[in-house]
XYZ file of C-alpha atoms in Angstrom:
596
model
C -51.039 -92.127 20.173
C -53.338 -89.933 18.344
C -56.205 -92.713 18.427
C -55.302 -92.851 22.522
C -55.442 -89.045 22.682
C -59.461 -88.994 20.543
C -60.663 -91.768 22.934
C -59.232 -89.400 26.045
C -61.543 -86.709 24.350
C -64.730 -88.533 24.065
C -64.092 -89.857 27.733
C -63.968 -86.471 28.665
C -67.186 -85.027 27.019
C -69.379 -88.155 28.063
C -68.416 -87.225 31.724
C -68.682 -84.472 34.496
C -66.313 -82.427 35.882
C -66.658 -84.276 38.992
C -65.850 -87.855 37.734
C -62.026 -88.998 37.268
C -60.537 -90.056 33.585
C -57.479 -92.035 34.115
C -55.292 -93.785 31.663
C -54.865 -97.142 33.255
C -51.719 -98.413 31.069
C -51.887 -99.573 27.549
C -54.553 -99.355 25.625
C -57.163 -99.219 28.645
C -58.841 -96.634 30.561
C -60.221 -96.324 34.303
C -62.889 -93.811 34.690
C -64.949 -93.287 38.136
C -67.842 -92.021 38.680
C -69.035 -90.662 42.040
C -72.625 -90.256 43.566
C -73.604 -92.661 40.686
C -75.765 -96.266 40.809
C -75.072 -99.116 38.689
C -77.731 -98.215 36.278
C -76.762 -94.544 35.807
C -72.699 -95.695 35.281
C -73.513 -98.281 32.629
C -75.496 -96.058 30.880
C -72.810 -93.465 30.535
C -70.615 -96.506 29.813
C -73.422 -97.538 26.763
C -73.102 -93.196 25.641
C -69.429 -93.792 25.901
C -69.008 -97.694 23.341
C -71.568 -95.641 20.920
C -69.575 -92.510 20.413
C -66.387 -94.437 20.076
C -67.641 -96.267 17.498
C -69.574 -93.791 15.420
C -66.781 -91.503 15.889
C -63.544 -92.205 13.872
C -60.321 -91.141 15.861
C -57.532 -90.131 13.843
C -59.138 -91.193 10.393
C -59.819 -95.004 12.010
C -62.418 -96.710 13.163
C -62.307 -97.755 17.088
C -64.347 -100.132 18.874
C -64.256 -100.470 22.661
C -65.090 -102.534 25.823
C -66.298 -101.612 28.917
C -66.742 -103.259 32.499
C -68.667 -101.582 35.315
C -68.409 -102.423 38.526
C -70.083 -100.183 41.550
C -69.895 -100.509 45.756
C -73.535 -101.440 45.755
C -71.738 -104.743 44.878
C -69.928 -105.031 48.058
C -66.674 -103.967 47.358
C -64.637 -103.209 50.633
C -61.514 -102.230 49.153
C -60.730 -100.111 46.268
C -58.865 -102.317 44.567
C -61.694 -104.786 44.970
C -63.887 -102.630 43.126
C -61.243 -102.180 40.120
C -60.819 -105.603 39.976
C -64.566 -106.246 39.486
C -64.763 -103.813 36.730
C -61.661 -105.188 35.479
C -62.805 -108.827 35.287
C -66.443 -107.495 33.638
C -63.683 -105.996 30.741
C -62.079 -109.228 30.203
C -65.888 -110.519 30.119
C -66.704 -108.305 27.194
C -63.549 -109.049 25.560
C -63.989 -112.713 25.457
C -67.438 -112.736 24.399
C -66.795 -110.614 21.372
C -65.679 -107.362 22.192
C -67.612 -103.848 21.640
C -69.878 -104.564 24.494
C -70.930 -102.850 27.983
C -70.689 -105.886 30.749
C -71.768 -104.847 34.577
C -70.603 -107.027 37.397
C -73.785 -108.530 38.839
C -75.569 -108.489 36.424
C -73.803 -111.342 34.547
C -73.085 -114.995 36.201
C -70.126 -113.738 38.522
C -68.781 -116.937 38.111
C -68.018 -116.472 34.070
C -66.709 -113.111 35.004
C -64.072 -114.887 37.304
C -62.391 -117.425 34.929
C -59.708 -116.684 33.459
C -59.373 -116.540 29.386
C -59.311 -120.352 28.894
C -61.491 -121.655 31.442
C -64.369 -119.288 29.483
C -63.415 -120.249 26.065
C -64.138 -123.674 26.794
C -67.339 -123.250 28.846
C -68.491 -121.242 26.133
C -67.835 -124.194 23.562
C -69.181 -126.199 25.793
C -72.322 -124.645 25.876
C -72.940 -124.242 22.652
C -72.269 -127.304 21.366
C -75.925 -128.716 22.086
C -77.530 -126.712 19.002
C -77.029 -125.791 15.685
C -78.177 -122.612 16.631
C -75.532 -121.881 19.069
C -73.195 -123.429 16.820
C -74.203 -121.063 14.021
C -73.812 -118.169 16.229
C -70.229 -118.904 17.391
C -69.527 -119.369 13.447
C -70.944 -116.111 13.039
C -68.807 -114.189 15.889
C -65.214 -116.179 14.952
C -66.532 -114.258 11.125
C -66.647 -111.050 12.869
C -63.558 -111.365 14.546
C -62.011 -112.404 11.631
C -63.149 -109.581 9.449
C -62.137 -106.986 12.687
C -58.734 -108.932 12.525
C -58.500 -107.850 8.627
C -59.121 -104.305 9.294
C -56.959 -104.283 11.916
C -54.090 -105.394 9.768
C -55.293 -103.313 6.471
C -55.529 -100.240 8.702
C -52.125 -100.707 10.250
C -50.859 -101.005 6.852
C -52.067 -97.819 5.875
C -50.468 -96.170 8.380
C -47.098 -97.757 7.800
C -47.566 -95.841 4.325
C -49.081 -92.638 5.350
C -48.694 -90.227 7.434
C -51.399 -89.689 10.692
C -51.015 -86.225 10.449
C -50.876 -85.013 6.933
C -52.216 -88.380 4.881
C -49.006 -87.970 2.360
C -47.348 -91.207 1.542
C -44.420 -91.712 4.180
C -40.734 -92.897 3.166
C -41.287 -96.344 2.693
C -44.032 -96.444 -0.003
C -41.950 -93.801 -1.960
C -38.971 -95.952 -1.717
C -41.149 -98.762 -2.669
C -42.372 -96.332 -5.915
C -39.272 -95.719 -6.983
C -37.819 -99.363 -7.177
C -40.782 -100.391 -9.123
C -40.158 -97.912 -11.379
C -36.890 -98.777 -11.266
C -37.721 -102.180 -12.701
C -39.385 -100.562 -15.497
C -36.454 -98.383 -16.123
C -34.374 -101.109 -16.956
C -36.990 -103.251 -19.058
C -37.796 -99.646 -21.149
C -34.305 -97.428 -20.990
C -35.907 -94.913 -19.643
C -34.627 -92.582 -16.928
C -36.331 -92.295 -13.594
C -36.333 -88.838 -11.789
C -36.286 -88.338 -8.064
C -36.730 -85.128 -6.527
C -35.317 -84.597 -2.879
C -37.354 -80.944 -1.501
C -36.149 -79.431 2.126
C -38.094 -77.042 3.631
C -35.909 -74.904 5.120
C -38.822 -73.280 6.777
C -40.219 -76.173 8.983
C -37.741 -76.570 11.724
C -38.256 -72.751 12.976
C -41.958 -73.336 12.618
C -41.579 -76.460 15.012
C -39.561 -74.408 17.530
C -41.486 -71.658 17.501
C -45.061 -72.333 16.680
C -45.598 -75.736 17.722
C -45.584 -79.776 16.394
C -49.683 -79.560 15.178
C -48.657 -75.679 13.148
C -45.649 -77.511 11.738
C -47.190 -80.750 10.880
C -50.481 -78.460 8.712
C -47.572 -76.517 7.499
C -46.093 -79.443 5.959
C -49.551 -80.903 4.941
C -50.127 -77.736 2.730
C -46.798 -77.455 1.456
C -47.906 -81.324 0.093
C -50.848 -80.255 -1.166
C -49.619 -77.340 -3.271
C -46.603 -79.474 -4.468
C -49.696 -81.800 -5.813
C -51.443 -79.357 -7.533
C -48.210 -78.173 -9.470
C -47.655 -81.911 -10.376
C -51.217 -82.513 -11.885
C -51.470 -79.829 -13.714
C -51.293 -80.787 -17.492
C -47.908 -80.557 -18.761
C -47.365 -81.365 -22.335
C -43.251 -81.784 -22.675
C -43.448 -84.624 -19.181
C -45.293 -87.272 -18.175
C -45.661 -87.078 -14.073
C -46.797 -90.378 -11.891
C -49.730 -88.244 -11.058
C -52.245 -91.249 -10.158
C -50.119 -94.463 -9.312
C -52.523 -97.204 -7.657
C -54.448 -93.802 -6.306
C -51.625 -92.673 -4.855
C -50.669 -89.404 -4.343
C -47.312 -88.562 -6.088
C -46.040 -86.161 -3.618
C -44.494 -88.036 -0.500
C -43.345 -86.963 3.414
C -40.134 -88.674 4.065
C -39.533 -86.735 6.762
C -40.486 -83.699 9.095
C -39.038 -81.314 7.011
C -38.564 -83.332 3.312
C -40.561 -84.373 0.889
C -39.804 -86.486 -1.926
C -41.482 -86.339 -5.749
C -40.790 -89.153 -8.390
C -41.144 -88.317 -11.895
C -40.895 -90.855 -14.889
C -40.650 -91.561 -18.571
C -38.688 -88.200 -18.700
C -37.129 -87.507 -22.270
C -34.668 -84.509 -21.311
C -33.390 -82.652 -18.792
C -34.478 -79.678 -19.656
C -37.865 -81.439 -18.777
C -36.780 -82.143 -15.112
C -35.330 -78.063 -14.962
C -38.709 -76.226 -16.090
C -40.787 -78.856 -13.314
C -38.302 -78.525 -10.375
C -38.402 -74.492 -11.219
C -42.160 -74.115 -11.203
C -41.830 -76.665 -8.254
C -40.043 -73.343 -6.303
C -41.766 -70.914 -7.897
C -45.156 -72.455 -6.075
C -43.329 -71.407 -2.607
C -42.809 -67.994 -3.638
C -46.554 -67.003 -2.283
C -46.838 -67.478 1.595
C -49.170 -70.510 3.484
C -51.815 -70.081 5.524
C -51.750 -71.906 8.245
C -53.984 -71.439 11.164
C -54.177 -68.017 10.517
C -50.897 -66.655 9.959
C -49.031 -66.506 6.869
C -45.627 -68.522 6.365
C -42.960 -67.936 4.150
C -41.033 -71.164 3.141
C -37.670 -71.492 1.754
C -37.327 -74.627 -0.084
C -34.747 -76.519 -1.416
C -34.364 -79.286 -3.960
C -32.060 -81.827 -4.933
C -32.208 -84.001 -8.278
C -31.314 -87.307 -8.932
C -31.294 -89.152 -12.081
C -31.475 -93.449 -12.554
C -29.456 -94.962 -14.190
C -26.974 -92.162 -13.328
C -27.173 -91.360 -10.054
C -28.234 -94.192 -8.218
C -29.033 -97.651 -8.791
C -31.321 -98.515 -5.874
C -33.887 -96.992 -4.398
C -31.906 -95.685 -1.038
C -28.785 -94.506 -3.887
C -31.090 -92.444 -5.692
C -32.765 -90.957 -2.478
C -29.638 -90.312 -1.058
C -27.928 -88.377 -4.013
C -31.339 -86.269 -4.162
C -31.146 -85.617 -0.203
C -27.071 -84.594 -0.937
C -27.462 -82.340 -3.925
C -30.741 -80.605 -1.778
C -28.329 -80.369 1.009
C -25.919 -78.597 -1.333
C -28.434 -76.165 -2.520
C -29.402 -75.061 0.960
C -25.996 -74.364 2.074
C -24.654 -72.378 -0.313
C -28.132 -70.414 -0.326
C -28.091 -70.750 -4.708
C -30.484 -68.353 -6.466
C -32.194 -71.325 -8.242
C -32.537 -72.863 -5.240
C -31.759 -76.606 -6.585
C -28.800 -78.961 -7.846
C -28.535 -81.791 -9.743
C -26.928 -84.419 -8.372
C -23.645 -86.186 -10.119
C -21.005 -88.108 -9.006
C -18.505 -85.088 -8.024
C -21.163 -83.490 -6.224
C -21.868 -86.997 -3.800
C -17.619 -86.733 -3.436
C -18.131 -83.143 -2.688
C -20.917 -83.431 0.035
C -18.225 -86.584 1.943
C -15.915 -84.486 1.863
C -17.459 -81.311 3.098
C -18.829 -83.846 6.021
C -15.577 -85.242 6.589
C -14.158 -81.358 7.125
C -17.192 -80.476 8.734
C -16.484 -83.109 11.516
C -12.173 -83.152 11.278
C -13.327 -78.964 12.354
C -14.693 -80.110 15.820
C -11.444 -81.259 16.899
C -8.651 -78.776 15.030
C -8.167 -76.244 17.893
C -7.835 -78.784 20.310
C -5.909 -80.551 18.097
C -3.529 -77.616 17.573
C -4.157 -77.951 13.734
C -4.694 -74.327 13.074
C -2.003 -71.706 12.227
C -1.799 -68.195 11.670
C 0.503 -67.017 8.649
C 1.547 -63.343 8.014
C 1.724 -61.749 4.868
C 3.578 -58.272 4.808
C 2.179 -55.074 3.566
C 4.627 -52.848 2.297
C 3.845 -48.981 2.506
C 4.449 -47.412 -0.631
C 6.277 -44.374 0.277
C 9.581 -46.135 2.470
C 9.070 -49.076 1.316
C 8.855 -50.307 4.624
C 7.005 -53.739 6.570
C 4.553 -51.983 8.497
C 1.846 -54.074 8.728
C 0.563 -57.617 7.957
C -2.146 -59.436 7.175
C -3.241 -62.703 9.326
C -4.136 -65.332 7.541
C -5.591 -69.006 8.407
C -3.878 -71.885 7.690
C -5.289 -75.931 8.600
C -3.046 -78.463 8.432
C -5.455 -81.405 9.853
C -3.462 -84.564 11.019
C -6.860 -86.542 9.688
C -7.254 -84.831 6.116
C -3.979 -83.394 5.408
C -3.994 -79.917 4.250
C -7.193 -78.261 3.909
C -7.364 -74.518 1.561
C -9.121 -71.372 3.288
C -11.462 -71.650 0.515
C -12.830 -75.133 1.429
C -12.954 -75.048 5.054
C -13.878 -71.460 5.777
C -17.569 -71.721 4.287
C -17.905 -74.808 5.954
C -17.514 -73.215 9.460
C -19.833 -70.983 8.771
C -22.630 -72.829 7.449
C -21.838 -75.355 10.673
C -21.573 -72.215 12.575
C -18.288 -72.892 13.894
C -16.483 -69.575 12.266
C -17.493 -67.949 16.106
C -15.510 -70.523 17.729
C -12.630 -70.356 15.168
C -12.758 -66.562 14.670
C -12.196 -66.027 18.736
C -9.183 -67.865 18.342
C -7.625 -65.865 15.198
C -8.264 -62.390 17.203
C -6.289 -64.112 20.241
C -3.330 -65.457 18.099
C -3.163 -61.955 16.276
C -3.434 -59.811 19.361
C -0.726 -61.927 21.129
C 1.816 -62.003 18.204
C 1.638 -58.434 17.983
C 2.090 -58.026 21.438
C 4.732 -60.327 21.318
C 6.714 -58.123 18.361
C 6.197 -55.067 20.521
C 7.784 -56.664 23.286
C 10.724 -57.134 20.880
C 10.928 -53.660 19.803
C 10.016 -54.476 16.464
C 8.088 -51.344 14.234
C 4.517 -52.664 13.314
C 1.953 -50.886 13.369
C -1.083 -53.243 12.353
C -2.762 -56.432 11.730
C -5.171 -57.178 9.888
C -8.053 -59.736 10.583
C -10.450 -61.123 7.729
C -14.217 -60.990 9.494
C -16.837 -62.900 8.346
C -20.651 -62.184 7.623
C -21.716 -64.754 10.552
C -19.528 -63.024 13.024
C -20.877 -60.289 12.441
C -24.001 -61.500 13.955
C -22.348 -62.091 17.345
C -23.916 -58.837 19.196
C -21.291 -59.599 21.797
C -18.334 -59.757 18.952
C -17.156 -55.734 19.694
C -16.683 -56.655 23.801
C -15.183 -59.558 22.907
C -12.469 -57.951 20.953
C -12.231 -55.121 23.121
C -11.505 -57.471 25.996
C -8.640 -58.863 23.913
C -6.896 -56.196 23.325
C -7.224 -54.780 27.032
C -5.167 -58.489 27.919
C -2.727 -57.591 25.724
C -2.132 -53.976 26.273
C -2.676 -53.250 22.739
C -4.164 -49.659 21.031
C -7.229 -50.153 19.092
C -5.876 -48.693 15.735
C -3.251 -51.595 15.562
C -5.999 -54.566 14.834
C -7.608 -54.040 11.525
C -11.236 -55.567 9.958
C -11.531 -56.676 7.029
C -14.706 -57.439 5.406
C -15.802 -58.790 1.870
C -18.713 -56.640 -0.427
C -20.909 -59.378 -0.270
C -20.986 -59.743 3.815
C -21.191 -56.268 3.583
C -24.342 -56.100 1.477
C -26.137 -59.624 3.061
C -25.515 -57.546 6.635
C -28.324 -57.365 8.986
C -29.165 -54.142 10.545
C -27.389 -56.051 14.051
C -24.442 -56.620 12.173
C -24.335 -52.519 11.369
C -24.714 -51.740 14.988
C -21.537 -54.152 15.830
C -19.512 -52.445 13.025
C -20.462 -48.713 14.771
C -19.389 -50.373 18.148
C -16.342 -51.191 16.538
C -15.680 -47.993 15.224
C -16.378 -46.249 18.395
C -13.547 -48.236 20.292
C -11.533 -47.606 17.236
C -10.511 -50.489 15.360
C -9.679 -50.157 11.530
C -12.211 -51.504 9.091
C -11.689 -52.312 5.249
C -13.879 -53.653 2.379
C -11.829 -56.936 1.312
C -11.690 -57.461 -2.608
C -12.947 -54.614 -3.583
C -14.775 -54.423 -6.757
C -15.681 -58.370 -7.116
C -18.826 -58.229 -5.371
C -22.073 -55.856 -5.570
C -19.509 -52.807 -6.012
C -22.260 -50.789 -4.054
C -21.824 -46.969 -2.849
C -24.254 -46.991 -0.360
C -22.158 -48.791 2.548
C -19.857 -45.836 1.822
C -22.403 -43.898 3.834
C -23.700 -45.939 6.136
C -20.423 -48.071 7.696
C -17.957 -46.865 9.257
C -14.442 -47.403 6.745
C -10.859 -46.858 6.916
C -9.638 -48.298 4.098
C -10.288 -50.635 1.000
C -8.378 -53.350 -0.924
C -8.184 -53.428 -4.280
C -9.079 -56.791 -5.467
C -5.776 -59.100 -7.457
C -8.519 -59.735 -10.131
C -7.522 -56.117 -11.151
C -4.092 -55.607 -10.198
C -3.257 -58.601 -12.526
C -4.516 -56.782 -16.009
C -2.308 -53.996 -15.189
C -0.337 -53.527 -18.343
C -2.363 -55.935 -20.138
C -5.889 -54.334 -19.977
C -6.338 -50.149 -20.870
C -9.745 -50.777 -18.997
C -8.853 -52.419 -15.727
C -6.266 -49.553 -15.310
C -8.563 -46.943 -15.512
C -10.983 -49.053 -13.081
C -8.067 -49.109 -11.018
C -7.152 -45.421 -11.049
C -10.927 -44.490 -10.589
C -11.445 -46.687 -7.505
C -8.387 -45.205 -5.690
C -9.677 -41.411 -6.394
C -13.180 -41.978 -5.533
C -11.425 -43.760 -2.223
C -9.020 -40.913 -1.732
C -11.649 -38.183 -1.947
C -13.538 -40.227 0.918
C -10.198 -39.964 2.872
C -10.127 -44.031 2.611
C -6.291 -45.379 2.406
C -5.982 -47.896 -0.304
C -4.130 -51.182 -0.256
C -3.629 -53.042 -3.307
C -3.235 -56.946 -3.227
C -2.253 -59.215 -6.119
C 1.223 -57.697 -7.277
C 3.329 -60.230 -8.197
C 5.476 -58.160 -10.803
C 7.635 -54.859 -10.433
C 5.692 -52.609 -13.503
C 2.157 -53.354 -11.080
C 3.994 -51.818 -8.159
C 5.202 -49.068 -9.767
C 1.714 -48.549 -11.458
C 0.370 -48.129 -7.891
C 2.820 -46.091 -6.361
C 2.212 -43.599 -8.829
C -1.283 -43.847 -8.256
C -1.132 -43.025 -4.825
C -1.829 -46.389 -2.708
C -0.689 -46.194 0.542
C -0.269 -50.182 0.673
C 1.106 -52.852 -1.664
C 0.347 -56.633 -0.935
C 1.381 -59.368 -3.204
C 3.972 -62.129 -3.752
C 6.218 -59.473 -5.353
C 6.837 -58.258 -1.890
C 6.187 -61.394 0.566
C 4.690 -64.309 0.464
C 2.464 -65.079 3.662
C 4.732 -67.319 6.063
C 5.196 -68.324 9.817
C 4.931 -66.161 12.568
C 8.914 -66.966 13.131
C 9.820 -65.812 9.148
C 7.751 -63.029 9.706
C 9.805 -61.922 12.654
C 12.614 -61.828 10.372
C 11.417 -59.837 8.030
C 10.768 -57.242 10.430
C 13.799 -57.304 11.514
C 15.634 -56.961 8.389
């Protein structure tokens, strides 16, 4: 395509503005030329075969054949004219291509036979001397030696890339199972580095295919130059066969092999300078890009035992690293962590289906206020029970939506379950005052999110202060100034909001000030060292002061024994939440409790 698209070019700039430059299908062109004689096209036509060749398109070397036909020639149709030009090509073709052949002035009766019928008249012919003998020799040699470039070009480019000239997937697949080989004959470990840039897709959508593709060819080349420089403590495959050692397996990937590798701390300090390098932006076409990438390690004879098995435990472990967003920005890969990835794919995809599937369930765990000892409230909480996978923990499937951005989809129907079951309780004449919804980071993105709710809660004739937020520290602090403006909107209709586990994240004061709170939850990390740990008590009893003096109610979770209760009460938490009081259950048990 890209040698098409530089023969298009020249076409162009050997022509005027008045002429027509047609692809004709395949590899050919048609290209007319009006107010022009014979003379005048086929020396245009000469311009054009010389540029082509002296010009390389797309790094190769391009020969081409031309026919010329004009109307001075009698052409009454069109078509008739075409097909003289056309038959002049297949002239130049057959008597050794790279040539400029004019109908008329050739024997129109060569031009007219077909392929075989001009072979053998041209054998025939030269069969009475040694000199024409000598010269067909001579042009079956060129073709020959053509025929060879042909082939070694097209087997360059089946190993590297057109657009950045990096080795492509299958001569770094073919790398590593040669080095493979001399794993096994020397014990020695063979290291293969998996590196996603995160960056590239967004580029592609954005800035266009030629910004991403330079993008990627200087990400390549700065990968290179942290791979040659001298290292003493590992020896890198910096020159194989003249090959460079960084390789493009795909848009976005790149792939580095490293050998004769004595420890792993070796592989750690390489892959860390490795993502240091993208720490400074790119230049690319005059902008600067930031790039996030991501790498995964593989190790043979650990990891892999093939080519494709080491690859593919790289790829998994980089996949890893860029969905839980790690500080070091790379993983190792091991057995557990290739079970891990299947099985985050096989939740990823069982997900699709579990709403439909009427997989997920809400479950209710009572909040007991402190002072009557009362149910008031409860806390909704997700439950999976997937007819594929059996059942699947909050902790394992909840990340998973959100880094395959189904938590929107999911989240919309939690807020609908909630609204209607406390509807439905109302309707019974049950006392509840609240529930309480956990809210992630992502949803918080939804600009649309407070309407949404809003709209809910207008269906179900419900007031605003009887659906509580609750929000972790870290989607707190990882909150985009968008996510703020949803939390005021919130607020303003007013809905309840609470930090969630209070005191295991960033434990920052400054989302004090600038979100909107009702309340926050101490985390069970600390209600659990109560009368165990002089410390955590006094954490305890600080947090609900500081909270109390910012007219925040408190709710404790985690209390599982009487003495922790009775530590809180006397503390002044409004709220106690733990097994002690209720376990989470059904929405039917936890009509029953109200009740009682």
């Amino acid at each position: 395509d890209q040698v098409i698209k530089g023969i298009a070019d020249i076409l162009k700039i050997c022509t005027r503005d008045s002429d027509l430059v047609a692809r004709y299908g395949g590899e050919e062109f048609c290209v007319i030329l009006p107010d022009l004689d014979l003379e005048q096209a086929t020396k245009i036509a000469e311009r054009i075969r010389c540029l082509i060749e002296e010009k390389p398109c797309a790094g190769v070397k391009v020969t081409a054949s031309l026919g010329v036909s004009s109307i001075e020639q009698n052409a009454n149709k069109p078509e008739e004219l075409i097909n003289q030009a056309d038959k002049a090509l297949y002239a130049a073709k057959n008597s050794g291509r790279n040539r400029v052949i004019c109908w008329g002035k050739e024997d129109s009766d060569s031009l007219t036979t077909t392929a075989d019928t001009a072979s053998k008249a041209d054998l025939s012919g030269l069969e009475d001397s040694a000199e024409n003998r000598a010269q067909l020799q001579q042009r079956v040699q060129e073709l020959e030696g053509l025929l060879a470039k042909r082939a070694i070009e097209f087997e360059h480019f089946e190993m590297y890339d057109i657009k950045t000239g990096l080795p492509t997937r299958s001569l770094f697949e073919d790398r590593i199972a040669q080095e493979i080989v001399r794993g096994r004959r020397k014990d020695s470990q063979v290291v293969v580095l998996a590196i996603n840039i995160d960056t590239a897709e967004q580029v592609y959508k954005t800035l266009g295919a030629n910004t991403a593709a330079l993008l990627m060819k200087t990400c390549g080349h700065r990968l290179n130059d942290v791979l040659r420089e001298k290292v003493d403590t590992l020896a890198i495959i910096e020159d194989y066969k003249g090959m460079s050692s960084v390789s493009l397996v795909n848009q976005s990937e790149f792939g580095v092999l490293l050998v004769e590798v004595k420890h792993i701390d070796d592989i750690t300090w390489i892959t860390k300078r490795l993502i240091d390098s993208f720490k400074k932006p790119f230049k690319v076409k005059e902008r600067e890009i930031y790039v996030s990438a991501y790498i995964g390690v593989s190790i043979f004879p650990h990891d892999g035992q093939t080519a494709e098995d080491l690859y593919i435990s790289a790829a998994n472990a980089s996949s890893y690293a860029q969905k839980n967003q790690g500080k070091e920005g790379y993983f190792f890969s091991s057995t557990d962590l290739n079970e891990k990835a299947i099985r985050q794919m096989q939740i990823e995809n069982a997900l699709h289906s579990a709403i439909q599937n009427d997989e997920l369930e809400l479950h209710y765990q009572p909040q007991v206020e402190s002072i009557t000892g009362q149910i008031s409230r409860f806390e909704a909480l997700l439950r999976w029970q997937s007819t594929e996978l059996g059942s699947i923990p909050p902790g394992d499937f909840i990340p998973i939506a959100e880094q395959s951005g189904q938590i929107d989809r999911i989240g919309d129907w939690v807020f609908h379950q909630a609204c209607q079951q406390l509807r439905d309780w109302l309707d019974r004449g049950l006392e509840v005052t609240t529930i309480a919804v956990n809210l992630s980071g992502r949803q918080l993105q939804q600009p649309n999110l407070a309407k949404k709710i809003e709209s809910l809660l207008d269906k179900f004739k419900l007031e605003t202060s009887m659906l509580e937020i609750e929000l972790t520290e870290s989607s707190l602090v990882n909150s985009h100034d968008s996510s703020f403006s949803v939390l005021q909107q919130m607020e303003k209709m007013g809905l309840r909001i609470t930090i969630d586990d209070y005191g295991t994240g960033y434990s920052s004061l400054s989302y004090f000030k600038n979100i909107p709170l009702s309340g926050l939850k101490i985390d069970r990390s600390f209600t659990a060292e109560i009368g165990k740990d002089k410390m955590s008590e006094k954490l305890i009893a600080s947090i609900v002061s500081m909270a109390h003096g910012l007219d925040l109610e408190v709710v404790a979770e985690g209390i599982e024994e009487k003495h922790q209760a009775d530590y809180l009460i006397a503390l002044g938490c409004e709220y106690l939440q733990g097994y002690y009081l209720g376990r989470p259950v059904r929405q039917d048990e936890a009509t029953k409790m109200l009740q009682k």
